[in-house]
Amino acid sequence: MSKDRPPEVSKRRYASFLDAHNVDGSLVQGKASAVLEAVLTDEDNQPLHGQTIYFTVSGSGKDLGNAPTNHDGIAKLESGQKILDLQTTVFGAASGYEAEFKGSANFTASKAHGRINATF
């Protein structure tokens, strides 16, 4: 008597797409500030909500923090007091920022680059 084996089940991870917006930033009294924004969607261009997006300064890799996506797939992070030193300010103004979705059980990881249009 042979035992029936269940069919192999392969769990497919769907592609994710991340778009980092170009944003305006400012430098006031030695402190840089910008509201970083990224949009996470699936392969059908449907928003992915409740996912964490990580933000860093391009070039320096300085961690700026993370934010969850809302129902429209948008994650916003106020850089606030996180950009205090001159070197990070210069890197951010010259190189922009990176947004990263590290993936999940259902979706692949994705990255995007955004520019910071700085006014001094």
Steps between C-alpha positions, in 0.01 A plus 500: 500500500656830395444826678380793298722804535344843502581710195796733535385844599715788392435832664550774245634834614356784298705791370485830683581841355617800697500860377682764706371850432719803447437725799579852617728545798629795696789597724403732783733588788734214411227234494387332180141392460300317233193278480617190316234310308487163324218299342493119511288304251469145371543379143142607420574853626282443807617667823657285771393632840642421843853436368813663647717725283853585616662833410873579483714784364657410166878495504540493878249225576388689813179349633216752507234264632205307367131547442205271423306526176142624524198368306629674187842331534664830602765521773601847624788579733570842645880512522469757778791493742669202330707714262700712742859484379637690202643191327163321497329819380745532209466132406121525512488818291749367244408132485140475619359210695428131468170332584498125554234235548675192638234262374251276676371146485286598199700774326857543378728778622532824303696825517467849358696824493355845560651848475485770763464845347667698778457868567752667729 
